[in-house]
Amino acid sequence: MASCCGFPSTGGQEVPHGPRASIHSASSRPVLQTARIEGGRVLVGTNRPLLPDGEGPVRSVRINAFEISVGAVTNEQFARFVEATGYVTEAERLGWSYVFYKFLDGNIPTSGVVGAEWWRKVEGANWAHPSGLGSSLEKLRNFPVVHISWQDASDYCHWAGGRLPSEAEWEQAARGGLDQPVYPWGDEQPSETFTPCNIWQGRFPDLDTAADGYAGLAPALSFEPNGYGLYNMVGNCWEWTADPFRVRSLRKAANSANSASKQEGKRVLKGGSYLCHASYCHRYRIAARMGSTGDSTTGHIGFRIAFDIN
């Protein structure tokens, strides 16, 4: 259910069947600001992994030139998709999603995740009601859409004429033209006084000092963009990629984990979120990654969109 940094999934719970609506029925496609990333041989991963998530070793991958949205897809952009197609997300069909406990009304009955009780299973939580049925998007139109499954993200991308980026594309975009930096801005680690991204400051999970200006999500176009003009490539919200999750190792334990990952339908997420802190979840590095089942939805999972260049 929860990983070492408290990343919950539905545990493979079956999502009720029912039409998501036709994603071919849109009358107009969104106009998204994008950046062009050149193709060629690029490096993926690191030879100095900090976590056992398959961050290394560094490998060379060839990619084609592509475009990628400068920020994560926002609530306003996703709302247009829903209005155009009648789409129903997996969290809506399942009837619940995970919400970080600090964002809940104390009167809402919830259940926790064993070993990561800060995640609460909330009935009625979904993209349009990010903290449960009593919440709305009234002040969140330009914030990243969250409570989004891998399939939801893929369907939006298909409707918009794009796709999810691969892990290699995502990492190349995140570097912003720098030579193998740890972070999109370089190698300097965030601190209480240097706050280039939206992560946790303080003592998790009880105290977030919000030294970076935000306790929880920030708008999609927050903080300084990287060298390619891309915002929040680390921190703020996790982002789905197109790739299945696997660890590149010949060890027996890795082979077993990869087999289970394939069976469970795990996908690669990149970038970390507003809940990350170096003391327990240093996953707001470019090479960092996480695998989660494609049906996972939480208040810190979103996505951005890539486009092929013909």
PDB file of C-alpha atoms in Angstrom:
ATOM      1  CA  MET A   1       0.000   0.000   0.000  1.00  0.00           C
ATOM      2  CA  ALA A   2       2.597   2.600   1.005  1.00  0.00           C
ATOM      3  CA  SER A   3       6.232   2.940   0.085  1.00  0.00           C
ATOM      4  CA  CYS A   4       9.121   4.078   2.240  1.00  0.00           C
ATOM      5  CA  CYS A   5       8.089   7.685   1.689  1.00  0.00           C
ATOM      6  CA  GLY A   6       4.416   7.073   2.302  1.00  0.00           C
ATOM      7  CA  PHE A   7       3.223   6.866  -1.304  1.00  0.00           C
ATOM      8  CA  PRO A   8      -0.117   5.030  -1.285  1.00  0.00           C
ATOM      9  CA  SER A   9      -1.874   3.123  -4.040  1.00  0.00           C
ATOM     10  CA  THR A  10      -5.283   1.537  -4.302  1.00  0.00           C
ATOM     11  CA  GLY A  11      -3.559  -1.803  -3.927  1.00  0.00           C
ATOM     12  CA  GLY A  12      -4.960  -3.015  -7.221  1.00  0.00           C
ATOM     13  CA  GLN A  13      -8.567  -2.505  -6.151  1.00  0.00           C
ATOM     14  CA  GLU A  14     -10.825  -2.947  -9.141  1.00  0.00           C
ATOM     15  CA  VAL A  15     -12.276   0.281 -10.473  1.00  0.00           C
ATOM     16  CA  PRO A  16     -15.994  -0.042 -11.284  1.00  0.00           C
ATOM     17  CA  HIS A  17     -16.752  -0.466 -14.955  1.00  0.00           C
ATOM     18  CA  GLY A  18     -18.593   2.239 -16.794  1.00  0.00           C
ATOM     19  CA  PRO A  19     -18.085   4.630 -19.696  1.00  0.00           C
ATOM     20  CA  ARG A  20     -15.446   7.279 -19.292  1.00  0.00           C
ATOM     21  CA  ALA A  21     -17.046   9.070 -22.267  1.00  0.00           C
ATOM     22  CA  SER A  22     -15.550   9.291 -25.713  1.00  0.00           C
ATOM     23  CA  ILE A  23     -12.286  11.185 -25.760  1.00  0.00           C
ATOM     24  CA  HIS A  24     -12.783  11.700 -29.491  1.00  0.00           C
ATOM     25  CA  SER A  25     -15.808  13.943 -28.991  1.00  0.00           C
ATOM     26  CA  ALA A  26     -14.005  17.185 -28.182  1.00  0.00           C
ATOM     27  CA  SER A  27     -15.065  20.209 -30.203  1.00  0.00           C
ATOM     28  CA  SER A  28     -11.806  22.044 -29.528  1.00  0.00           C
ATOM     29  CA  ARG A  29      -8.344  21.097 -28.359  1.00  0.00           C
ATOM     30  CA  PRO A  30      -6.537  23.041 -25.622  1.00  0.00           C
ATOM     31  CA  VAL A  31      -3.993  25.708 -26.380  1.00  0.00           C
ATOM     32  CA  LEU A  32      -0.988  24.831 -24.227  1.00  0.00           C
ATOM     33  CA  GLN A  33       2.285  26.671 -23.832  1.00  0.00           C
ATOM     34  CA  THR A  34       5.111  24.293 -24.660  1.00  0.00           C
ATOM     35  CA  ALA A  35       8.897  24.189 -24.978  1.00  0.00           C
ATOM     36  CA  ARG A  36      10.814  22.366 -27.688  1.00  0.00           C
ATOM     37  CA  ILE A  37      13.383  19.804 -26.558  1.00  0.00           C
ATOM     38  CA  GLU A  38      15.896  18.689 -29.180  1.00  0.00           C
ATOM     39  CA  GLY A  39      16.477  15.025 -29.893  1.00  0.00           C
ATOM     40  CA  GLY A  40      19.630  12.923 -29.912  1.00  0.00           C
ATOM     41  CA  ARG A  41      21.513  10.730 -27.467  1.00  0.00           C
ATOM     42  CA  VAL A  42      20.671  11.652 -23.868  1.00  0.00           C
ATOM     43  CA  LEU A  43      21.691  10.266 -20.490  1.00  0.00           C
ATOM     44  CA  VAL A  44      19.158   8.869 -18.042  1.00  0.00           C
ATOM     45  CA  GLY A  45      19.689   8.050 -14.372  1.00  0.00           C
ATOM     46  CA  THR A  46      22.673   8.509 -12.076  1.00  0.00           C
ATOM     47  CA  ASN A  47      25.729   6.590 -10.938  1.00  0.00           C
ATOM     48  CA  ARG A  48      25.216   8.010  -7.447  1.00  0.00           C
ATOM     49  CA  PRO A  49      21.754   6.711  -6.522  1.00  0.00           C
ATOM     50  CA  LEU A  50      20.400   7.753  -3.146  1.00  0.00           C
ATOM     51  CA  LEU A  51      17.384   5.464  -2.992  1.00  0.00           C
ATOM     52  CA  PRO A  52      16.724   1.847  -4.059  1.00  0.00           C
ATOM     53  CA  ASP A  53      14.345   2.819  -6.844  1.00  0.00           C
ATOM     54  CA  GLY A  54      16.442   1.863  -9.850  1.00  0.00           C
ATOM     55  CA  GLU A  55      17.936   5.328 -10.316  1.00  0.00           C
ATOM     56  CA  GLY A  56      21.115   3.904 -11.808  1.00  0.00           C
ATOM     57  CA  PRO A  57      23.241   3.170 -13.555  1.00  0.00           C
ATOM     58  CA  VAL A  58      23.452   5.995 -16.071  1.00  0.00           C
ATOM     59  CA  ARG A  59      22.379   4.805 -19.492  1.00  0.00           C
ATOM     60  CA  SER A  60      22.327   6.369 -22.938  1.00  0.00           C
ATOM     61  CA  VAL A  61      18.996   6.623 -24.749  1.00  0.00           C
ATOM     62  CA  ARG A  62      18.148   8.112 -28.128  1.00  0.00           C
ATOM     63  CA  ILE A  63      15.108  10.369 -28.254  1.00  0.00           C
ATOM     64  CA  ASN A  64      13.464  12.372 -31.019  1.00  0.00           C
ATOM     65  CA  ALA A  65      12.792  16.083 -30.740  1.00  0.00           C
ATOM     66  CA  PHE A  66       9.533  16.774 -28.918  1.00  0.00           C
ATOM     67  CA  GLU A  67       7.569  19.484 -27.189  1.00  0.00           C
ATOM     68  CA  ILE A  68       6.460  19.433 -23.568  1.00  0.00           C
ATOM     69  CA  SER A  69       4.064  21.637 -21.631  1.00  0.00           C
ATOM     70  CA  VAL A  70       5.861  24.270 -19.580  1.00  0.00           C
ATOM     71  CA  GLY A  71       3.823  23.315 -16.525  1.00  0.00           C
ATOM     72  CA  ALA A  72       1.721  20.475 -15.215  1.00  0.00           C
ATOM     73  CA  VAL A  73      -1.799  20.254 -16.634  1.00  0.00           C
ATOM     74  CA  THR A  74      -4.022  22.484 -14.511  1.00  0.00           C
ATOM     75  CA  ASN A  75      -7.498  22.094 -13.075  1.00  0.00           C
ATOM     76  CA  GLU A  76      -8.811  24.610 -15.593  1.00  0.00           C
ATOM     77  CA  GLN A  77      -7.298  22.700 -18.518  1.00  0.00           C
ATOM     78  CA  PHE A  78      -8.592  19.371 -17.251  1.00  0.00           C
ATOM     79  CA  ALA A  79     -12.034  20.870 -16.646  1.00  0.00           C
ATOM     80  CA  ARG A  80     -12.252  21.810 -20.331  1.00  0.00           C
ATOM     81  CA  PHE A  81     -11.491  18.200 -21.220  1.00  0.00           C
ATOM     82  CA  VAL A  82     -14.250  16.964 -18.900  1.00  0.00           C
ATOM     83  CA  GLU A  83     -16.720  19.540 -20.230  1.00  0.00           C
ATOM     84  CA  ALA A  84     -15.937  18.596 -23.829  1.00  0.00           C
ATOM     85  CA  THR A  85     -16.092  14.835 -23.364  1.00  0.00           C
ATOM     86  CA  GLY A  86     -18.037  13.999 -20.219  1.00  0.00           C
ATOM     87  CA  TYR A  87     -14.987  12.130 -18.969  1.00  0.00           C
ATOM     88  CA  VAL A  88     -15.197  10.433 -15.560  1.00  0.00           C
ATOM     89  CA  THR A  89     -11.917   9.804 -13.766  1.00  0.00           C
ATOM     90  CA  GLU A  90     -10.985   6.572 -12.017  1.00  0.00           C
ATOM     91  CA  ALA A  91     -11.175   8.203  -8.581  1.00  0.00           C
ATOM     92  CA  GLU A  92     -14.716   9.353  -9.355  1.00  0.00           C
ATOM     93  CA  ARG A  93     -15.752   5.879 -10.442  1.00  0.00           C
ATOM     94  CA  LEU A  94     -14.058   4.274  -7.451  1.00  0.00           C
ATOM     95  CA  GLY A  95     -15.691   6.818  -5.134  1.00  0.00           C
ATOM     96  CA  TRP A  96     -12.633   7.861  -3.115  1.00  0.00           C
ATOM     97  CA  SER A  97      -8.998   8.914  -3.206  1.00  0.00           C
ATOM     98  CA  TYR A  98      -6.126   9.633  -0.809  1.00  0.00           C
ATOM     99  CA  VAL A  99      -5.776  13.051   0.829  1.00  0.00           C
ATOM    100  CA  PHE A 100      -2.968  14.281   3.101  1.00  0.00           C
ATOM    101  CA  TYR A 101      -4.419  14.601   6.603  1.00  0.00           C
ATOM    102  CA  LYS A 102      -3.593  18.298   7.075  1.00  0.00           C
ATOM    103  CA  PHE A 103      -5.953  19.272   4.268  1.00  0.00           C
ATOM    104  CA  LEU A 104      -9.046  17.638   5.743  1.00  0.00           C
ATOM    105  CA  ASP A 105     -11.994  19.017   7.625  1.00  0.00           C
ATOM    106  CA  GLY A 106     -11.751  17.372  11.043  1.00  0.00           C
ATOM    107  CA  ASN A 107     -15.366  16.240  10.818  1.00  0.00           C
ATOM    108  CA  ILE A 108     -14.814  14.042   7.763  1.00  0.00           C
ATOM    109  CA  PRO A 109     -14.654  10.323   8.644  1.00  0.00           C
ATOM    110  CA  THR A 110     -11.586   8.711   7.072  1.00  0.00           C
ATOM    111  CA  SER A 111      -9.369   5.656   7.300  1.00  0.00           C
ATOM    112  CA  GLY A 112      -5.579   5.689   7.179  1.00  0.00           C
ATOM    113  CA  VAL A 113      -2.862   3.833   5.315  1.00  0.00           C
ATOM    114  CA  VAL A 114      -1.000   1.379   7.518  1.00  0.00           C
ATOM    115  CA  GLY A 115       2.507   2.674   8.070  1.00  0.00           C
ATOM    116  CA  ALA A 116       1.680   6.042   6.514  1.00  0.00           C
ATOM    117  CA  GLU A 117      -1.313   7.231   8.499  1.00  0.00           C
ATOM    118  CA  TRP A 118      -0.907  10.777   7.186  1.00  0.00           C
ATOM    119  CA  TRP A 119      -2.606   9.510   4.023  1.00  0.00           C
ATOM    120  CA  ARG A 120      -6.361   9.291   4.525  1.00  0.00           C
ATOM    121  CA  LYS A 121      -8.842   7.453   2.343  1.00  0.00           C
ATOM    122  CA  VAL A 122     -11.535  10.053   1.728  1.00  0.00           C
ATOM    123  CA  GLU A 123     -14.922   9.283   0.205  1.00  0.00           C
ATOM    124  CA  GLY A 124     -15.767  11.687  -2.598  1.00  0.00           C
ATOM    125  CA  ALA A 125     -12.211  12.972  -3.061  1.00  0.00           C
ATOM    126  CA  ASN A 126     -11.306  13.413  -6.728  1.00  0.00           C
ATOM    127  CA  TRP A 127      -9.887  15.996  -9.122  1.00  0.00           C
ATOM    128  CA  ALA A 128     -12.896  18.307  -8.757  1.00  0.00           C
ATOM    129  CA  HIS A 129     -13.083  17.867  -4.964  1.00  0.00           C
ATOM    130  CA  PRO A 130      -9.421  17.573  -3.988  1.00  0.00           C
ATOM    131  CA  SER A 131     -10.032  17.371  -0.223  1.00  0.00           C
ATOM    132  CA  GLY A 132     -13.395  15.587  -0.344  1.00  0.00           C
ATOM    133  CA  LEU A 133     -16.977  16.496  -1.184  1.00  0.00           C
ATOM    134  CA  GLY A 134     -16.918  19.752   0.770  1.00  0.00           C
ATOM    135  CA  SER A 135     -14.015  21.137  -1.274  1.00  0.00           C
ATOM    136  CA  SER A 136     -13.956  22.789  -4.678  1.00  0.00           C
ATOM    137  CA  LEU A 137     -11.644  24.263  -7.300  1.00  0.00           C
ATOM    138  CA  GLU A 138     -12.822  27.829  -6.720  1.00  0.00           C
ATOM    139  CA  LYS A 139      -9.312  29.151  -5.948  1.00  0.00           C
ATOM    140  CA  LEU A 140      -7.368  26.375  -7.645  1.00  0.00           C
ATOM    141  CA  ARG A 141      -7.992  26.851 -11.377  1.00  0.00           C
ATOM    142  CA  ASN A 142      -4.307  27.433 -12.170  1.00  0.00           C
ATOM    143  CA  PHE A 143      -3.039  24.697  -9.840  1.00  0.00           C
ATOM    144  CA  PRO A 144      -2.013  21.241 -11.111  1.00  0.00           C
ATOM    145  CA  VAL A 145      -4.884  18.809 -11.433  1.00  0.00           C
ATOM    146  CA  VAL A 146      -4.369  15.939  -8.979  1.00  0.00           C
ATOM    147  CA  HIS A 147      -6.101  12.688  -7.996  1.00  0.00           C
ATOM    148  CA  ILE A 148      -5.310  11.605 -11.538  1.00  0.00           C
ATOM    149  CA  SER A 149      -4.552   7.996 -12.482  1.00  0.00           C
ATOM    150  CA  TRP A 150      -2.176   6.960 -15.233  1.00  0.00           C
ATOM    151  CA  GLN A 151      -5.122   6.135 -17.496  1.00  0.00           C
ATOM    152  CA  ASP A 152      -6.775   9.486 -16.791  1.00  0.00           C
ATOM    153  CA  ALA A 153      -3.560  11.273 -17.717  1.00  0.00           C
ATOM    154  CA  SER A 154      -3.130   9.180 -20.858  1.00  0.00           C
ATOM    155  CA  ASP A 155      -6.703   9.828 -21.962  1.00  0.00           C
ATOM    156  CA  TYR A 156      -6.327  13.581 -21.527  1.00  0.00           C
ATOM    157  CA  CYS A 157      -3.108  13.531 -23.529  1.00  0.00           C
ATOM    158  CA  HIS A 158      -4.768  11.552 -26.326  1.00  0.00           C
ATOM    159  CA  TRP A 159      -7.666  14.009 -26.458  1.00  0.00           C
ATOM    160  CA  ALA A 160      -5.237  16.922 -26.577  1.00  0.00           C
ATOM    161  CA  GLY A 161      -3.282  15.371 -29.443  1.00  0.00           C
ATOM    162  CA  GLY A 162      -0.275  14.444 -27.326  1.00  0.00           C
ATOM    163  CA  ARG A 163       0.990  11.766 -24.975  1.00  0.00           C
ATOM    164  CA  LEU A 164       2.784  11.282 -21.701  1.00  0.00           C
ATOM    165  CA  PRO A 165       6.545  11.827 -21.889  1.00  0.00           C
ATOM    166  CA  SER A 166       8.928   8.911 -21.507  1.00  0.00           C
ATOM    167  CA  GLU A 167      11.240   8.876 -18.503  1.00  0.00           C
ATOM    168  CA  ALA A 168      14.187   9.732 -20.775  1.00  0.00           C
ATOM    169  CA  GLU A 169      12.308  12.685 -22.289  1.00  0.00           C
ATOM    170  CA  TRP A 170      11.231  13.876 -18.866  1.00  0.00           C
ATOM    171  CA  GLU A 171      14.792  13.834 -17.502  1.00  0.00           C
ATOM    172  CA  GLN A 172      16.213  15.597 -20.550  1.00  0.00           C
ATOM    173  CA  ALA A 173      13.554  18.290 -20.249  1.00  0.00           C
ATOM    174  CA  ALA A 174      14.138  18.655 -16.503  1.00  0.00           C
ATOM    175  CA  ARG A 175      17.866  19.348 -16.965  1.00  0.00           C
ATOM    176  CA  GLY A 176      17.109  22.567 -18.800  1.00  0.00           C
ATOM    177  CA  GLY A 177      20.262  22.323 -20.885  1.00  0.00           C
ATOM    178  CA  LEU A 178      22.627  21.744 -17.933  1.00  0.00           C
ATOM    179  CA  ASP A 179      25.198  18.924 -17.888  1.00  0.00           C
ATOM    180  CA  GLN A 180      23.867  16.183 -15.592  1.00  0.00           C
ATOM    181  CA  PRO A 181      22.729  18.463 -12.752  1.00  0.00           C
ATOM    182  CA  VAL A 182      21.186  16.980  -9.607  1.00  0.00           C
ATOM    183  CA  TYR A 183      18.278  19.407  -9.787  1.00  0.00           C
ATOM    184  CA  PRO A 184      16.752  21.466 -12.616  1.00  0.00           C
ATOM    185  CA  TRP A 185      18.588  24.584 -11.369  1.00  0.00           C
ATOM    186  CA  GLY A 186      21.970  22.926 -10.683  1.00  0.00           C
ATOM    187  CA  ASP A 187      23.515  21.044  -7.756  1.00  0.00           C
ATOM    188  CA  GLU A 188      22.683  23.259  -4.770  1.00  0.00           C
ATOM    189  CA  GLN A 189      20.362  21.469  -2.375  1.00  0.00           C
ATOM    190  CA  PRO A 190      17.208  23.300  -1.226  1.00  0.00           C
ATOM    191  CA  SER A 191      17.218  24.550   2.360  1.00  0.00           C
ATOM    192  CA  GLU A 192      15.204  26.766   4.684  1.00  0.00           C
ATOM    193  CA  THR A 193      16.813  29.788   3.024  1.00  0.00           C
ATOM    194  CA  PHE A 194      17.253  28.507  -0.555  1.00  0.00           C
ATOM    195  CA  THR A 195      13.789  27.544  -1.805  1.00  0.00           C
ATOM    196  CA  PRO A 196      13.783  26.956  -5.585  1.00  0.00           C
ATOM    197  CA  CYS A 197      10.913  24.454  -5.486  1.00  0.00           C
ATOM    198  CA  ASN A 198       7.862  23.412  -3.497  1.00  0.00           C
ATOM    199  CA  ILE A 199       8.835  20.708  -1.000  1.00  0.00           C
ATOM    200  CA  TRP A 200       8.372  20.111   2.730  1.00  0.00           C
ATOM    201  CA  GLN A 201      10.229  22.283   5.205  1.00  0.00           C
ATOM    202  CA  GLY A 202      10.189  21.443   8.875  1.00  0.00           C
ATOM    203  CA  ARG A 203       9.397  18.135  10.573  1.00  0.00           C
ATOM    204  CA  PHE A 204       7.356  15.628   8.579  1.00  0.00           C
ATOM    205  CA  PRO A 205       4.469  14.928   8.941  1.00  0.00           C
ATOM    206  CA  ASP A 206       3.611  17.322  11.759  1.00  0.00           C
ATOM    207  CA  LEU A 207       5.161  20.677  10.884  1.00  0.00           C
ATOM    208  CA  ASP A 208       5.560  22.343   7.505  1.00  0.00           C
ATOM    209  CA  THR A 209       7.015  25.807   7.936  1.00  0.00           C
ATOM    210  CA  ALA A 210       6.083  26.666   4.335  1.00  0.00           C
ATOM    211  CA  ALA A 211       9.383  28.523   3.985  1.00  0.00           C
ATOM    212  CA  ASP A 212       9.001  28.202   0.209  1.00  0.00           C
ATOM    213  CA  GLY A 213       5.683  30.045   0.371  1.00  0.00           C
ATOM    214  CA  TYR A 214       3.351  27.069   0.135  1.00  0.00           C
ATOM    215  CA  ALA A 215       1.932  24.462   2.500  1.00  0.00           C
ATOM    216  CA  GLY A 216       0.528  22.052  -0.062  1.00  0.00           C
ATOM    217  CA  LEU A 217       0.298  22.547  -3.811  1.00  0.00           C
ATOM    218  CA  ALA A 218       1.490  25.699  -5.546  1.00  0.00           C
ATOM    219  CA  PRO A 219       0.199  27.047  -8.879  1.00  0.00           C
ATOM    220  CA  ALA A 220       1.538  25.144 -11.877  1.00  0.00           C
ATOM    221  CA  LEU A 221       3.698  28.069 -13.007  1.00  0.00           C
ATOM    222  CA  SER A 222       5.420  28.828  -9.711  1.00  0.00           C
ATOM    223  CA  PHE A 223       9.091  29.411  -8.841  1.00  0.00           C
ATOM    224  CA  GLU A 224      11.792  30.089 -11.408  1.00  0.00           C
ATOM    225  CA  PRO A 225      11.633  27.943 -14.573  1.00  0.00           C
ATOM    226  CA  ASN A 226      14.636  25.915 -15.680  1.00  0.00           C
ATOM    227  CA  GLY A 227      16.755  26.703 -18.725  1.00  0.00           C
ATOM    228  CA  TYR A 228      14.054  25.416 -21.082  1.00  0.00           C
ATOM    229  CA  GLY A 229      11.362  27.531 -19.450  1.00  0.00           C
ATOM    230  CA  LEU A 230       9.763  24.585 -17.630  1.00  0.00           C
ATOM    231  CA  TYR A 231       8.184  25.108 -14.228  1.00  0.00           C
ATOM    232  CA  ASN A 232       8.134  22.772 -11.227  1.00  0.00           C
ATOM    233  CA  MET A 233       9.962  19.872 -12.816  1.00  0.00           C
ATOM    234  CA  VAL A 234      10.661  18.788  -9.242  1.00  0.00           C
ATOM    235  CA  GLY A 235       8.498  19.311  -6.181  1.00  0.00           C
ATOM    236  CA  ASN A 236       4.852  20.381  -6.153  1.00  0.00           C
ATOM    237  CA  CYS A 237       3.284  17.207  -7.625  1.00  0.00           C
ATOM    238  CA  TRP A 238       4.456  13.872  -8.936  1.00  0.00           C
ATOM    239  CA  GLU A 239       4.115  13.445 -12.707  1.00  0.00           C
ATOM    240  CA  TRP A 240       3.169  10.279 -14.575  1.00  0.00           C
ATOM    241  CA  THR A 241       5.362   9.129 -17.444  1.00  0.00           C
ATOM    242  CA  ALA A 242       4.625   6.660 -20.205  1.00  0.00           C
ATOM    243  CA  ASP A 243       7.106   4.045 -18.983  1.00  0.00           C
ATOM    244  CA  PRO A 244       6.431   0.864 -17.018  1.00  0.00           C
ATOM    245  CA  PHE A 245       8.400   0.767 -13.763  1.00  0.00           C
ATOM    246  CA  ARG A 246      11.363  -1.555 -13.585  1.00  0.00           C
ATOM    247  CA  VAL A 247      14.762  -1.683 -11.895  1.00  0.00           C
ATOM    248  CA  ARG A 248      17.758  -2.340 -14.128  1.00  0.00           C
ATOM    249  CA  SER A 249      19.609  -5.072 -12.261  1.00  0.00           C
ATOM    250  CA  LEU A 250      20.399  -8.748 -12.711  1.00  0.00           C
ATOM    251  CA  ARG A 251      19.988  -9.465  -9.012  1.00  0.00           C
ATOM    252  CA  LYS A 252      17.401 -12.035  -8.074  1.00  0.00           C
ATOM    253  CA  ALA A 253      15.568  -9.593  -5.801  1.00  0.00           C
ATOM    254  CA  ALA A 254      15.325  -7.057  -8.630  1.00  0.00           C
ATOM    255  CA  ASN A 255      14.025  -9.668 -11.056  1.00  0.00           C
ATOM    256  CA  SER A 256      11.358 -10.649  -8.550  1.00  0.00           C
ATOM    257  CA  ALA A 257      10.405  -7.010  -7.958  1.00  0.00           C
ATOM    258  CA  ASN A 258      10.240  -6.331 -11.691  1.00  0.00           C
ATOM    259  CA  SER A 259       7.990  -9.333 -12.220  1.00  0.00           C
ATOM    260  CA  ALA A 260       5.633  -8.088  -9.500  1.00  0.00           C
ATOM    261  CA  SER A 261       5.757  -4.556 -10.904  1.00  0.00           C
ATOM    262  CA  LYS A 262       4.741  -5.802 -14.347  1.00  0.00           C
ATOM    263  CA  GLN A 263       1.908  -7.864 -12.910  1.00  0.00           C
ATOM    264  CA  GLU A 264       0.640  -4.924 -10.860  1.00  0.00           C
ATOM    265  CA  GLY A 265       0.887  -2.509 -13.781  1.00  0.00           C
ATOM    266  CA  LYS A 266       3.260  -0.071 -12.102  1.00  0.00           C
ATOM    267  CA  ARG A 267       4.321   3.066 -13.969  1.00  0.00           C
ATOM    268  CA  VAL A 268       7.166   5.512 -13.464  1.00  0.00           C
ATOM    269  CA  LEU A 269       6.454   8.779 -11.682  1.00  0.00           C
ATOM    270  CA  LYS A 270       8.985  11.599 -11.632  1.00  0.00           C
ATOM    271  CA  GLY A 271       9.689  14.810  -9.793  1.00  0.00           C
ATOM    272  CA  GLY A 272       8.615  14.317  -6.208  1.00  0.00           C
ATOM    273  CA  SER A 273       6.043  16.566  -4.525  1.00  0.00           C
ATOM    274  CA  TYR A 274       5.295  19.125  -1.837  1.00  0.00           C
ATOM    275  CA  LEU A 275       5.592  16.305   0.721  1.00  0.00           C
ATOM    276  CA  CYS A 276       9.223  15.458  -0.070  1.00  0.00           C
ATOM    277  CA  HIS A 277      12.099  16.232   2.297  1.00  0.00           C
ATOM    278  CA  ALA A 278      15.739  15.117   2.147  1.00  0.00           C
ATOM    279  CA  SER A 279      15.460  13.424   5.547  1.00  0.00           C
ATOM    280  CA  TYR A 280      13.091  10.728   4.299  1.00  0.00           C
ATOM    281  CA  CYS A 281      12.149  11.231   0.642  1.00  0.00           C
ATOM    282  CA  HIS A 282      14.876  12.893  -1.388  1.00  0.00           C
ATOM    283  CA  ARG A 283      12.989  12.248  -4.613  1.00  0.00           C
ATOM    284  CA  TYR A 284      12.917  15.823  -5.869  1.00  0.00           C
ATOM    285  CA  ARG A 285      16.075  15.096  -7.872  1.00  0.00           C
ATOM    286  CA  ILE A 286      16.046  14.667 -11.641  1.00  0.00           C
ATOM    287  CA  ALA A 287      17.230  11.036 -11.484  1.00  0.00           C
ATOM    288  CA  ALA A 288      14.819  10.100  -8.697  1.00  0.00           C
ATOM    289  CA  ARG A 289      11.799   8.012  -9.576  1.00  0.00           C
ATOM    290  CA  MET A 290       8.915   6.114  -8.071  1.00  0.00           C
ATOM    291  CA  GLY A 291       6.824   3.193  -9.241  1.00  0.00           C
ATOM    292  CA  SER A 292       3.124   3.019  -8.465  1.00  0.00           C
ATOM    293  CA  THR A 293       0.163   1.110  -9.825  1.00  0.00           C
ATOM    294  CA  GLY A 294      -1.510   2.912 -12.686  1.00  0.00           C
ATOM    295  CA  ASP A 295      -4.770   3.216 -10.771  1.00  0.00           C
ATOM    296  CA  SER A 296      -3.149   5.152  -7.906  1.00  0.00           C
ATOM    297  CA  THR A 297      -4.707   8.541  -7.208  1.00  0.00           C
ATOM    298  CA  THR A 298      -3.674  10.963  -4.482  1.00  0.00           C
ATOM    299  CA  GLY A 299      -3.641  14.662  -3.735  1.00  0.00           C
ATOM    300  CA  HIS A 300      -0.087  14.928  -5.070  1.00  0.00           C
ATOM    301  CA  ILE A 301      -0.180  13.043  -8.390  1.00  0.00           C
ATOM    302  CA  GLY A 302      -0.557  14.987 -11.636  1.00  0.00           C
ATOM    303  CA  PHE A 303       1.062  15.053 -15.071  1.00  0.00           C
ATOM    304  CA  ARG A 304       2.296  17.137 -17.971  1.00  0.00           C
ATOM    305  CA  ILE A 305       1.881  16.490 -21.671  1.00  0.00           C
ATOM    306  CA  ALA A 306       4.356  15.848 -24.495  1.00  0.00           C
ATOM    307  CA  PHE A 307       3.870  16.275 -28.237  1.00  0.00           C
ATOM    308  CA  ASP A 308       5.674  14.623 -31.116  1.00  0.00           C
ATOM    309  CA  ILE A 309       7.263  16.928 -33.666  1.00  0.00           C
ATOM    310  CA  ASN A 310       6.596  15.822 -37.218  1.00  0.00           C
TER     311      ASN A 310
END
